[in-house]
Coordinates of C-alpha atoms and ligand atoms in Angstrom, one line a residue:
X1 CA -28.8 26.9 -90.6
X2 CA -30.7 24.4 -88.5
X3 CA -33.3 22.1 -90.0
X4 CA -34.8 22.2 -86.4
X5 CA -34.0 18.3 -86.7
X6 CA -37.6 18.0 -89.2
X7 CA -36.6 15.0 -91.6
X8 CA -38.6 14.4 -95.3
X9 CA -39.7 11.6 -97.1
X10 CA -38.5 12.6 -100.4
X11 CA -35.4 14.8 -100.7
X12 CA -35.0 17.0 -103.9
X13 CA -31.3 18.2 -104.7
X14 CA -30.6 20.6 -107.8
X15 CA -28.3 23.2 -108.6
X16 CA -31.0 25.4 -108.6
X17 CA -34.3 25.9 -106.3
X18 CA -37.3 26.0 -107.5
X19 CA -38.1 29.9 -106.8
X20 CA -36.9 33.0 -107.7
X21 CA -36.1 36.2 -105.6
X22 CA -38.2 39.1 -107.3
X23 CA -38.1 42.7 -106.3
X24 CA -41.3 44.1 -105.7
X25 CA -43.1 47.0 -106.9
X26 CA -42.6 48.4 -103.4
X27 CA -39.1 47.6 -103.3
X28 CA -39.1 44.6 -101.0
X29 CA -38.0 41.1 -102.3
X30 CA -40.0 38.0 -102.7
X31 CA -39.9 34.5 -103.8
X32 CA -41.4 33.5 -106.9
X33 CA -42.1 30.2 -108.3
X34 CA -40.0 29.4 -111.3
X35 CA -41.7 28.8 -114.6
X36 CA -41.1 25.4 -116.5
X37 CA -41.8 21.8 -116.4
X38 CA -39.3 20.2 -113.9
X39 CA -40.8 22.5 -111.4
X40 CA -44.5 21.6 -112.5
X41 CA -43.5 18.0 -112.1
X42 CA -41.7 18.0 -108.6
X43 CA -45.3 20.1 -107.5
X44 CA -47.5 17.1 -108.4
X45 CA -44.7 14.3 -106.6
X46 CA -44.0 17.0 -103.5
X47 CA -47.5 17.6 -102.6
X48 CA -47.7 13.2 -102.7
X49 CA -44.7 12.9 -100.4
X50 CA -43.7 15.1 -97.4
X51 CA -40.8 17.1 -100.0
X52 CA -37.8 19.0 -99.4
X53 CA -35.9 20.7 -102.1
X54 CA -32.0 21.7 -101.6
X55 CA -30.6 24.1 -104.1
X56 CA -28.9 27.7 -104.7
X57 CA -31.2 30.7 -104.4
X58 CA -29.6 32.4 -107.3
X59 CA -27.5 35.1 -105.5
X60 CA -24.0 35.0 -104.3
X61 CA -23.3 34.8 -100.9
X62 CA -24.5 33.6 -97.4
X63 CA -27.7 32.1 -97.9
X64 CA -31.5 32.5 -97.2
X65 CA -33.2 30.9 -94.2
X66 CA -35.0 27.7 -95.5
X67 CA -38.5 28.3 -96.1
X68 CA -41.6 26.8 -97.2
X69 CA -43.3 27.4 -100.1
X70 CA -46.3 25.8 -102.1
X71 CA -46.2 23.3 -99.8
X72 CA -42.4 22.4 -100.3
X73 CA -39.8 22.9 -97.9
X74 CA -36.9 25.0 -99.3
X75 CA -33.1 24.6 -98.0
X76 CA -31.1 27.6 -100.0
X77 CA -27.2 26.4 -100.2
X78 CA -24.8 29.0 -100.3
X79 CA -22.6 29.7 -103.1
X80 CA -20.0 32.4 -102.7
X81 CA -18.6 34.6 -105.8
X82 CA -15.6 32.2 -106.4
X83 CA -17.6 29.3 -106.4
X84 CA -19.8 30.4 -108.7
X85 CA -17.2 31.2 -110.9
X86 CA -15.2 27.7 -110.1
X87 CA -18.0 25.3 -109.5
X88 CA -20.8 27.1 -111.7
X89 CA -19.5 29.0 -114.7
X90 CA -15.9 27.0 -115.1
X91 CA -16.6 23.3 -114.2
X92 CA -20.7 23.0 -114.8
X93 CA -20.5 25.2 -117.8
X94 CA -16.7 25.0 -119.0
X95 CA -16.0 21.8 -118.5
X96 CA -18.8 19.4 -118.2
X97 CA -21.4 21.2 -120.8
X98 CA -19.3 21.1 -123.5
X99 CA -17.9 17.5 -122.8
X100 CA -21.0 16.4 -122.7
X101 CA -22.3 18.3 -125.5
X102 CA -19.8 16.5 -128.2
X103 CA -17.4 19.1 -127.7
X104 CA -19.2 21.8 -130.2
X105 CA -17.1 24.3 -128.5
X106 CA -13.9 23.4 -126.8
X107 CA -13.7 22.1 -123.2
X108 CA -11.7 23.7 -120.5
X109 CA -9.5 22.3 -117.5
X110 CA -8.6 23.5 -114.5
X111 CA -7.9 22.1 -111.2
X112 CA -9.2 24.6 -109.1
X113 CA -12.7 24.5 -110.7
X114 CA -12.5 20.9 -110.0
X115 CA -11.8 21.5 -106.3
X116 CA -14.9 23.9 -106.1
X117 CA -17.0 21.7 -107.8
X118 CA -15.9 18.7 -105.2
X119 CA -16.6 21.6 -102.3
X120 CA -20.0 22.7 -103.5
X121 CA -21.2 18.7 -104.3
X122 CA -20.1 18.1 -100.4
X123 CA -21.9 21.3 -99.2
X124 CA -25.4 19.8 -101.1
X125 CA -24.9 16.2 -99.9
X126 CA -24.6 17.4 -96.4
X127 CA -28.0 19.5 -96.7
X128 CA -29.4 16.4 -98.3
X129 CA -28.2 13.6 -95.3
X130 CA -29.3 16.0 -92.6
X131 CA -33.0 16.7 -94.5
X132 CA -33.7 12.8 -95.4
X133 CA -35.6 10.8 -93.3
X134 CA -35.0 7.2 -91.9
X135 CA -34.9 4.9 -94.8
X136 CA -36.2 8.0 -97.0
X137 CA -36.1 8.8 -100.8
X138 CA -33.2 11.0 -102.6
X139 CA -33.2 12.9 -105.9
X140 CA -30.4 14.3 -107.2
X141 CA -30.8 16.1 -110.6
X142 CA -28.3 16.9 -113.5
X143 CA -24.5 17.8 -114.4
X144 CA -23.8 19.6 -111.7
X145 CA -24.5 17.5 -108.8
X146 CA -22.6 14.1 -110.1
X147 CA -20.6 13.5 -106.8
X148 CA -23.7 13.9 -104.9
X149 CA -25.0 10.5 -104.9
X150 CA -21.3 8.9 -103.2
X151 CA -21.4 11.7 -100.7
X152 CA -24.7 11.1 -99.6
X153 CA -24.6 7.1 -99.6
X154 CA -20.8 7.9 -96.9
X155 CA -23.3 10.1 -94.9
X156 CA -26.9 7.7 -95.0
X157 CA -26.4 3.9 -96.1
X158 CA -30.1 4.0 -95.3
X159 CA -31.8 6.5 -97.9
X160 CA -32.1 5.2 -101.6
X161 CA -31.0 7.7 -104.2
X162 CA -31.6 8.1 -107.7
X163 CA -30.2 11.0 -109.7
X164 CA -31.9 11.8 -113.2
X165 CA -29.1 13.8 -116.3
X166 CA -31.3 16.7 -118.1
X167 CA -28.5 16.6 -120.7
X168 CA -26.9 14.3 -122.9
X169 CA -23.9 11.5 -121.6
X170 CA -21.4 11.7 -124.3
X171 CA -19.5 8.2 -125.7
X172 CA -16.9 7.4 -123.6
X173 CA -14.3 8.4 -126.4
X174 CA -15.1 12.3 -125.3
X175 CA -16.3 11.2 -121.8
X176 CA -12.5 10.2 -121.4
X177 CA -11.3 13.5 -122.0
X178 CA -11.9 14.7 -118.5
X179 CA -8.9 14.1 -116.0
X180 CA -11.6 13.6 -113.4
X181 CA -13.6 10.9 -115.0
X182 CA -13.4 7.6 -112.9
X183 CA -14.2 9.7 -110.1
X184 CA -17.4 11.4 -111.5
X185 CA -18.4 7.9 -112.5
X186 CA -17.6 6.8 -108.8
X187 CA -19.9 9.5 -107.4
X188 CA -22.7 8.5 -110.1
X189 CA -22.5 5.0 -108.8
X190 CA -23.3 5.9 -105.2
X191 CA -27.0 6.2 -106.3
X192 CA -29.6 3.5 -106.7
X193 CA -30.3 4.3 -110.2
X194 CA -29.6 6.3 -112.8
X195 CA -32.3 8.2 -115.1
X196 CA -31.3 8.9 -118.6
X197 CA -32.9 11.1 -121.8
X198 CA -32.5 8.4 -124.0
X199 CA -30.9 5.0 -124.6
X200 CA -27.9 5.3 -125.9
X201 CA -27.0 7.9 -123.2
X202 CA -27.7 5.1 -120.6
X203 CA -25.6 2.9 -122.8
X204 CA -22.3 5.3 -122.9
X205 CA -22.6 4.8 -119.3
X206 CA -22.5 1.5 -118.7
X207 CA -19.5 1.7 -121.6
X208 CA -17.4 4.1 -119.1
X209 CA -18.1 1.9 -116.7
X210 CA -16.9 -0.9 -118.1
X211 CA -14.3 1.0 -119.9
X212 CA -12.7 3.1 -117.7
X213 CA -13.3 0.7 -114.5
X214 CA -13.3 -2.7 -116.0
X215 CA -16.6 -3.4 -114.1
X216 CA -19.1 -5.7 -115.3
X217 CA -22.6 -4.5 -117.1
X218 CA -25.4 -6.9 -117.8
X219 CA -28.6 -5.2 -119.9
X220 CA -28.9 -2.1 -118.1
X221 CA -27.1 -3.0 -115.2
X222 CA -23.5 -2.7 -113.5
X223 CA -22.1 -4.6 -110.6
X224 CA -19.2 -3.6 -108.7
X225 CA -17.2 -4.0 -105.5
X226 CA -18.2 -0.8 -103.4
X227 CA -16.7 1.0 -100.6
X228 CA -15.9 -1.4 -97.8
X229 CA -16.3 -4.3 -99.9
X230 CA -19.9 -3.9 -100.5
X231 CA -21.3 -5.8 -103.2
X232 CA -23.2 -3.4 -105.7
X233 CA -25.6 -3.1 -108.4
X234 CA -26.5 -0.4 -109.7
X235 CA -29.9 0.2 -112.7
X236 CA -29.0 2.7 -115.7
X237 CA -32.2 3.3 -118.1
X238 CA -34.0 5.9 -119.9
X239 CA -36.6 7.7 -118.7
X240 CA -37.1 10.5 -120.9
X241 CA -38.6 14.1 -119.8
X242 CA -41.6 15.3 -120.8
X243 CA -43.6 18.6 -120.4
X244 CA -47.3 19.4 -118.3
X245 CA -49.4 18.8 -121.2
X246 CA -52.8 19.2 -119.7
X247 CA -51.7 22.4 -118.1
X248 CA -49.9 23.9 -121.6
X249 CA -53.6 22.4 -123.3
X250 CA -55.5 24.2 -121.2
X251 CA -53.2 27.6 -121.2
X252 CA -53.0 27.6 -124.8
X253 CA -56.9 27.3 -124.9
X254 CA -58.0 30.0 -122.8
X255 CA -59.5 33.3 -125.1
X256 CA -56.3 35.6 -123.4
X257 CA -53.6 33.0 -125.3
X258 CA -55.5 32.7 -128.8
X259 CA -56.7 36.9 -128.7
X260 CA -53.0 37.4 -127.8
X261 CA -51.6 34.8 -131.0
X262 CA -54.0 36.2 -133.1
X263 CA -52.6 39.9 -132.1
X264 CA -48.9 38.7 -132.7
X265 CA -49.4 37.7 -136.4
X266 CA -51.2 40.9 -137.3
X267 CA -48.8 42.7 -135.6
X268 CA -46.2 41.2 -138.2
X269 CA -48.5 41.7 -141.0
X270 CA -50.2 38.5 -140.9
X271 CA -47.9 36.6 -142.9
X272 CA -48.6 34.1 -145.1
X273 CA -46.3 31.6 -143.0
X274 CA -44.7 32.6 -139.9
X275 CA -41.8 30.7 -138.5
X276 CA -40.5 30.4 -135.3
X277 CA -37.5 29.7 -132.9
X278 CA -37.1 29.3 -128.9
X279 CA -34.1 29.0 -127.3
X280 CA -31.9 29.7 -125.1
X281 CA -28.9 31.4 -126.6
X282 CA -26.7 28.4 -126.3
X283 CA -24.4 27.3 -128.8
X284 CA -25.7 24.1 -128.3
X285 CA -29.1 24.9 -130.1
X286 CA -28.1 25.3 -133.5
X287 CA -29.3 28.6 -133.5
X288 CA -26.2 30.0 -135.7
X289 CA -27.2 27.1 -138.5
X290 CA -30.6 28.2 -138.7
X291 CA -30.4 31.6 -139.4
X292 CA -27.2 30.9 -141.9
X293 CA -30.6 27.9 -143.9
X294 CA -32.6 31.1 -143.2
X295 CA -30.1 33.7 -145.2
X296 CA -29.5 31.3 -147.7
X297 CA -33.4 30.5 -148.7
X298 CA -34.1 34.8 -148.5
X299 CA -31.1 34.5 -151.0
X300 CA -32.7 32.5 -153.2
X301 CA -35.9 34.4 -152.8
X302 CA -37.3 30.8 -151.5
X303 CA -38.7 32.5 -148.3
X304 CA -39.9 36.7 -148.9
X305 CA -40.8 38.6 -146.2
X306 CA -43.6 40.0 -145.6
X307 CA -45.0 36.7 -146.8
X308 CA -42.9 34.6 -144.2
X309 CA -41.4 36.2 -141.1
X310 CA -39.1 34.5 -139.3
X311 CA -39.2 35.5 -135.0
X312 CA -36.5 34.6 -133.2
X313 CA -36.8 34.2 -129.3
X314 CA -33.3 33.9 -127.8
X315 CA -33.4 34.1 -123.8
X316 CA -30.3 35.3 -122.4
X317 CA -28.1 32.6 -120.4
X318 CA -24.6 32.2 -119.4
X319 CA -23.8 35.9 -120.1
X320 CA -20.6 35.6 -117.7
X321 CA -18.8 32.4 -119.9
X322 CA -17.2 33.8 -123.1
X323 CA -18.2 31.1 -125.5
X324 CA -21.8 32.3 -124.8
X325 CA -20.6 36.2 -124.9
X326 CA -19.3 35.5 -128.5
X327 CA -22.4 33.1 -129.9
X328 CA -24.1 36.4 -128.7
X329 CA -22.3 38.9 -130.4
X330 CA -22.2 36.6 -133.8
X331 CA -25.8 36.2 -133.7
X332 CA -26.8 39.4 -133.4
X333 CA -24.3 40.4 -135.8
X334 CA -25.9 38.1 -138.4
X335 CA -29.4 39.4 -137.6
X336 CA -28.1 42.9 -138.6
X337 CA -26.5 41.6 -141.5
X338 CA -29.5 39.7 -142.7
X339 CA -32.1 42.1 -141.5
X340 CA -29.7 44.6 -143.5
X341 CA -29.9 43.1 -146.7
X342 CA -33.3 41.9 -146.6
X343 CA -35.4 44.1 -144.1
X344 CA -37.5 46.6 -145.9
X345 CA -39.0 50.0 -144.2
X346 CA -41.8 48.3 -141.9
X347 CA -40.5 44.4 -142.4
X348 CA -37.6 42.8 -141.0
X349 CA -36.7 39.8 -142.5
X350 CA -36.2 38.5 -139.0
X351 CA -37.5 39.3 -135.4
X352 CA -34.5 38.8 -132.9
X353 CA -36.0 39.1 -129.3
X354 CA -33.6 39.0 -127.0
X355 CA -36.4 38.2 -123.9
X356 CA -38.0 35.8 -121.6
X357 CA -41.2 35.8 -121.6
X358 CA -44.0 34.7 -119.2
X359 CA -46.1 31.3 -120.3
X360 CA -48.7 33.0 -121.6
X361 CA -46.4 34.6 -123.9
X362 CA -44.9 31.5 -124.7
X363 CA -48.3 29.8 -125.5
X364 CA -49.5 32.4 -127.8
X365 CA -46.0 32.5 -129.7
X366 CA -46.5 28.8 -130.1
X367 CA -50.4 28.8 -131.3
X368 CA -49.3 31.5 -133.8
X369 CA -46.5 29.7 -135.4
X370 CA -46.9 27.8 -138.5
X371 CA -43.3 26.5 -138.5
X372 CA -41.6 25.9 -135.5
X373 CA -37.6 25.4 -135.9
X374 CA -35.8 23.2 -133.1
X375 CA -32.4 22.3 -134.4
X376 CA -29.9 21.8 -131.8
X377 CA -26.7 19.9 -132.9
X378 CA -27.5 18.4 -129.5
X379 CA -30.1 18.6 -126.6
X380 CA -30.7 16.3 -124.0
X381 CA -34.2 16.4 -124.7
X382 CA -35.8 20.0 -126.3
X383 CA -39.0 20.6 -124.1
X384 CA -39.2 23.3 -126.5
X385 CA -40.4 20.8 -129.5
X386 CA -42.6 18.7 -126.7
X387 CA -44.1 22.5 -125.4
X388 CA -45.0 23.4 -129.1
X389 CA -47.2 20.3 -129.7
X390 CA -48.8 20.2 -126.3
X391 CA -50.3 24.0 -127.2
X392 CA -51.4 23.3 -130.7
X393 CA -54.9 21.8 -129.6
X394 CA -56.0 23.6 -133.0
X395 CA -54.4 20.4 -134.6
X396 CA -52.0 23.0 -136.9
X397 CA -48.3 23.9 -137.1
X398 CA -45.4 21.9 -137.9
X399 CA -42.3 21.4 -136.2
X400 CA -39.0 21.4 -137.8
X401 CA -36.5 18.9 -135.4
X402 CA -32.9 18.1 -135.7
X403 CA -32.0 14.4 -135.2
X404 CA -29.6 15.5 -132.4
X405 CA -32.3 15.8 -130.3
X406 CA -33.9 13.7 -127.4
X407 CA -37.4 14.4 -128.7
X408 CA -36.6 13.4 -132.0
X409 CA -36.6 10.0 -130.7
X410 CA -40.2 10.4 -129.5
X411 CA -41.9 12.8 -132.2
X412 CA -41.8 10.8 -135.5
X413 CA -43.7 12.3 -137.5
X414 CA -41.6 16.1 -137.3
X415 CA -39.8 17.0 -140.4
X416 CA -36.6 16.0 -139.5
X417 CA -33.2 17.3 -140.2
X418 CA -29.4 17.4 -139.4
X419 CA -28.6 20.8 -138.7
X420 CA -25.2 20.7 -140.1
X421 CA -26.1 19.9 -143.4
X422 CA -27.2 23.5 -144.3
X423 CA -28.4 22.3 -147.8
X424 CA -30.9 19.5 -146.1
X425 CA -32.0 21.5 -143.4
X426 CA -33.2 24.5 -146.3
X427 CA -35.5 21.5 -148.1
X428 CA -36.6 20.2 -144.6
X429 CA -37.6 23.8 -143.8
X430 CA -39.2 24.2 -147.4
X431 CA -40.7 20.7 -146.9
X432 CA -42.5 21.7 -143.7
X433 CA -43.9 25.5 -144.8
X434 CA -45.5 23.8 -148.1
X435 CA -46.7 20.6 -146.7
X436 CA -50.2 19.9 -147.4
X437 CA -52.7 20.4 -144.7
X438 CA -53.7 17.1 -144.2
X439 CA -50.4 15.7 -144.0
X440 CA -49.3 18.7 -141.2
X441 CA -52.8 17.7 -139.4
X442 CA -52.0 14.0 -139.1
X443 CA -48.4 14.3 -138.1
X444 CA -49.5 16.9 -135.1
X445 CA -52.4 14.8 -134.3
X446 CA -49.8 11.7 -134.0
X447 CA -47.3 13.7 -131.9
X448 CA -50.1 15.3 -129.5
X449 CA -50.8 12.1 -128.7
X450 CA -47.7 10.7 -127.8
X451 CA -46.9 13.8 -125.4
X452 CA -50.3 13.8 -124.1
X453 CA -49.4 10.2 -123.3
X454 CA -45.6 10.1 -122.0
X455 CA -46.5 13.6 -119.7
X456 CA -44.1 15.1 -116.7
X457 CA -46.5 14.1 -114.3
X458 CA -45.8 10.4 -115.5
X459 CA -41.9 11.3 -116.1
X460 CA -41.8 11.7 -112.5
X461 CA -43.7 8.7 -111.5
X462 CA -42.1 6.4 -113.7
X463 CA -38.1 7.9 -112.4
X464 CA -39.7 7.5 -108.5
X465 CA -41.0 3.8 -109.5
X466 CA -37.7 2.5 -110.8
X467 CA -35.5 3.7 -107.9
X468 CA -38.2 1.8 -105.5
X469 CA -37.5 -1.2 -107.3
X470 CA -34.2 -1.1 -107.8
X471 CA -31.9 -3.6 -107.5
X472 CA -32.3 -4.0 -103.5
X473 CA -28.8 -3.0 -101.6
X474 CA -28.2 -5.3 -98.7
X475 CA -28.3 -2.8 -96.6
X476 CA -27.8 -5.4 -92.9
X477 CA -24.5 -6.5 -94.6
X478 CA -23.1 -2.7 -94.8
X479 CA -24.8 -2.0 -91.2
X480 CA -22.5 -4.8 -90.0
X481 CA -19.5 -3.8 -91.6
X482 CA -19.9 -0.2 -90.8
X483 CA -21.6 -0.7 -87.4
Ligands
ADQ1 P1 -32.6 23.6 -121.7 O1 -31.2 23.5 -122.4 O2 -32.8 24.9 -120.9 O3 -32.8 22.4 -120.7 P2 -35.2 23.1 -123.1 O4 -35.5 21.7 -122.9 O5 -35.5 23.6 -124.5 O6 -33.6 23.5 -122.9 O7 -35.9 24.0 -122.1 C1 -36.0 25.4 -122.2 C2 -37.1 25.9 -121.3 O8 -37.0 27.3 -121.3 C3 -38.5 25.6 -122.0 O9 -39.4 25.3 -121.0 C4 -38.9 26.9 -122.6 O10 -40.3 27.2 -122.7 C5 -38.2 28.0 -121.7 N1 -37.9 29.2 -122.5 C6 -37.1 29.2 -123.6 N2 -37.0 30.5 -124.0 C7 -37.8 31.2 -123.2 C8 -38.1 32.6 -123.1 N3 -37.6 33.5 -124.0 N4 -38.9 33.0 -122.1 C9 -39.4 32.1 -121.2 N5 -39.1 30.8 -121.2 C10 -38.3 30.4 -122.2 C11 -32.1 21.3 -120.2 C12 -31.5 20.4 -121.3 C13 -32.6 20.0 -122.3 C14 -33.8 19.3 -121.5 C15 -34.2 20.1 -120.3 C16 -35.1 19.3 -119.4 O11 -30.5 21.0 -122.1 O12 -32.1 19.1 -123.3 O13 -34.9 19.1 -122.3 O14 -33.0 20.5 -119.5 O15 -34.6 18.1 -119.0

């Protein structure tokens, strides 16, 4: 796959590139920009900088040519079946996800994921030394890619790298768990710096550093002895995601979006209060406690369809790990059971929707909703919560948002809950679908502004601003000693 030797400023690497491979009406295949906010962001920064992006196409096997594409240059990585099933499913999703999702479901362990995963980190850092320019810019992104930064810093002493976590970094008690883990906090510690959702996920990493390597943090710093006897020091601070509000603004604003919400409510019988929840159907989202406060408040004849409706949106992910297999066949099992009990000829009790939708779609669900329930038992950050407020430019809705959250420690004025205390998240819910006006008016006005404020565009900025001026690597002492 040659590169015809073209370097790039800026270097993207995620597990994932930013397209899609769609088949067309007349049967022939095409790329298609992926929806959703990381891809909106990298746009605005790519278009600045002369960008490559290095990811998997999404189909096992040999790999597409690289391509361009709005302006970014695409390098496909191959992933064969196995690896997908080693590096992807088992070690991304079966090891590290649940790890680093306080262990909701159990972890698994197994030596030859961990070899795959090693394999397919070494395949991206190649892709990413041969695509970087002289004294260019790296980005790594997420769980999947945590040896990256080392590999790349053996291959190019010369580019900086920075590598941002989408997800939570668990307390070093769990992080400990893993039989890999001083060497996934080695290849972290080949970038630059190190972007986090919040604070205290910054923090357990500089604990497991100092914890499970005995090096030395000071504020959001740690200092080290490198390879070759390199001194380091490497940054670890929050920068927390955030979602394109003008863009959602403006889509939520156009007549197609607010016809189309309208449409949806009197399609359910324009409830009195319709409630909503968008996930995907991860057992991480909480989605099982929900509907359990949901059955227990139709119980008590708190909530009555018609006059609330509850919708549902659970996009299918994961479908090949069996933890995700099962959350499936339980939930659906306990929409049948409610819908069952409660449903009446014409009204469900609760819409299931098993879907994803286009933005649009999204936009209109969110404009329509009174209610909107986010209550993960943890989430990095929720862009759901942060989407929901950027399209309510009508000032109305109210969003529900479990404390396990990384928006929660943004959005202060949602009705906040703890999902796992069924009892308080029924009064929360109760709390938010009677709240007066006013009250619902001001908190959305507050939390508007805050997103409108802390936007992906400036995400991106302020992650591309703090690897510039990170601590400066003496990189004439590591020419010597290498050269
Ligand atoms: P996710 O776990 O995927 O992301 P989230 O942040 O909620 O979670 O993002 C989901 C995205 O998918 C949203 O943009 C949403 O609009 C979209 N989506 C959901 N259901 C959909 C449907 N049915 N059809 C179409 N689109 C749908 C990970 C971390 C999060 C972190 C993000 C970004 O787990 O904690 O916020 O990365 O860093």
């Amino acid at each position: 796959m040659s590169t015809s030797g073209k370097t790039f400023d800026l270097v993207v690497a995620a597990n994932r590139l930013p397209v899609d491979r769609v088949v067309a009406s007349d049967g022939s295949k095409q790329w298609r920009r992926s929806p959703g906010g990381l891809v909106t962001a990298m746009e605005s920064v790519m278009s600045e900088h002369d960008g490559a992006w290095v990811g998997w196409s999404g189909e096992a096997g040999d790999a597409p040519e690289p391509f361009v594409e709005n302006g970014m240059y695409l390098r496909p990585v191959p992933l064969s079946e196995d690896e997908l099933q080693q590096y992807y499913e088992g070690f991304s999703n079966g090891t590290l996800w649940p790890i680093f999702h306080d262990v909701i479901v159990p972890a698994t362990f197994h030596r030859q994921w961990w070899y795959a995963y090693e394999r397919v980190n070494r395949r991206f850092a190649e892709a990413v030394a041969e695509l970087a320019a002289d004294s260019g810019t790296v980005w790594v992104h997420d769980y999947q890619l945590q040896l990256v930064p080392a590999m790349v810093r053996e291959l190019r002493p010369d580019v900086r790298i920075g590598w941002f976590n989408h997800i939570p970094f668990p307390p070093v008690e769990l992080f400990a768990q893993l039989p890999w883990r001083k060497a996934l906090v080695e290849g972290l510690l080949g970038a630059d710096f190190l972007g986090f959702q919040r604070v205290a996920d910054a923090h357990n990493f500089l604990r497991a550093c100092r914890r499970l390597h005995a090096f030395t943090t000071r504020g959001d710093t740690v200092s080290f002895t490198g390879k070759r006897g390199v001194q380091r020091v490497v940054r670890a601070s929050a920068i927390p995601i955030s979602v394109d509000f003008k863009g959602l603004d403006a889509l939520a604003r156009t007549p197609e979006v607010v016809a189309r919400a309208q449409q949806i409510r009197e399609s359910l019988g324009n409830p009195a209060t319709l409630l909503l929840g968008v996930d995907r159907l991860d057992y991480t989202k909480g989605i099982r406690h929900r509907l359990k406060a949901y059955a227990e408040l139709l119980t008590e004849g708190a909530v009555a369809p018609p006059r609330e409706v509850f919708v549902q949106v659970a996009t299918p992910s994961r479908e090949r790990v069996d933890a995700y297999r099962e959350l499936r066949a339980e939930v659906e099992g306990e929409v049948g059971r409610v819908n069952g009990e409660f449903g009446r000829i014409g009204h469900l009790a609760l819409q299931y929707l098993h879907h994803s939708y286009p933005r649009s779609e999204m936009a209109a669900l969110y404009v329509a909703a009174d209610v909107l329930l986010v209550t993960p038992l943890r989430d990095g950050m929720n862009l759901v919560a942060k989407e929901y407020v950027a399209c309510r430019h009508d000032g109305g809705g109210a969003l529900v948002l479990s404390e396990f959250t990384g928006a929660f420690h943004e959005l202060h004025q949602a009705y906040v809950c703890n999902p796992h205390d069924i009892e308080g998240l029924k009064q929360t819910i109760i709390r938010a679908l009677k709240a007066p006006e006013g009250e619902r008016r001001r908190a959305m006005k507050a939390m508007r502004r805050r997103v409108a404020d802390h936007d992906v565009q400036r995400w991106a900025s302020r992650f591309l601003e703090a690897l510039a001026a990170a601590p400066e690597r003496p990189v004439r002492q590591l020419a010597e000693v290498t050269g």
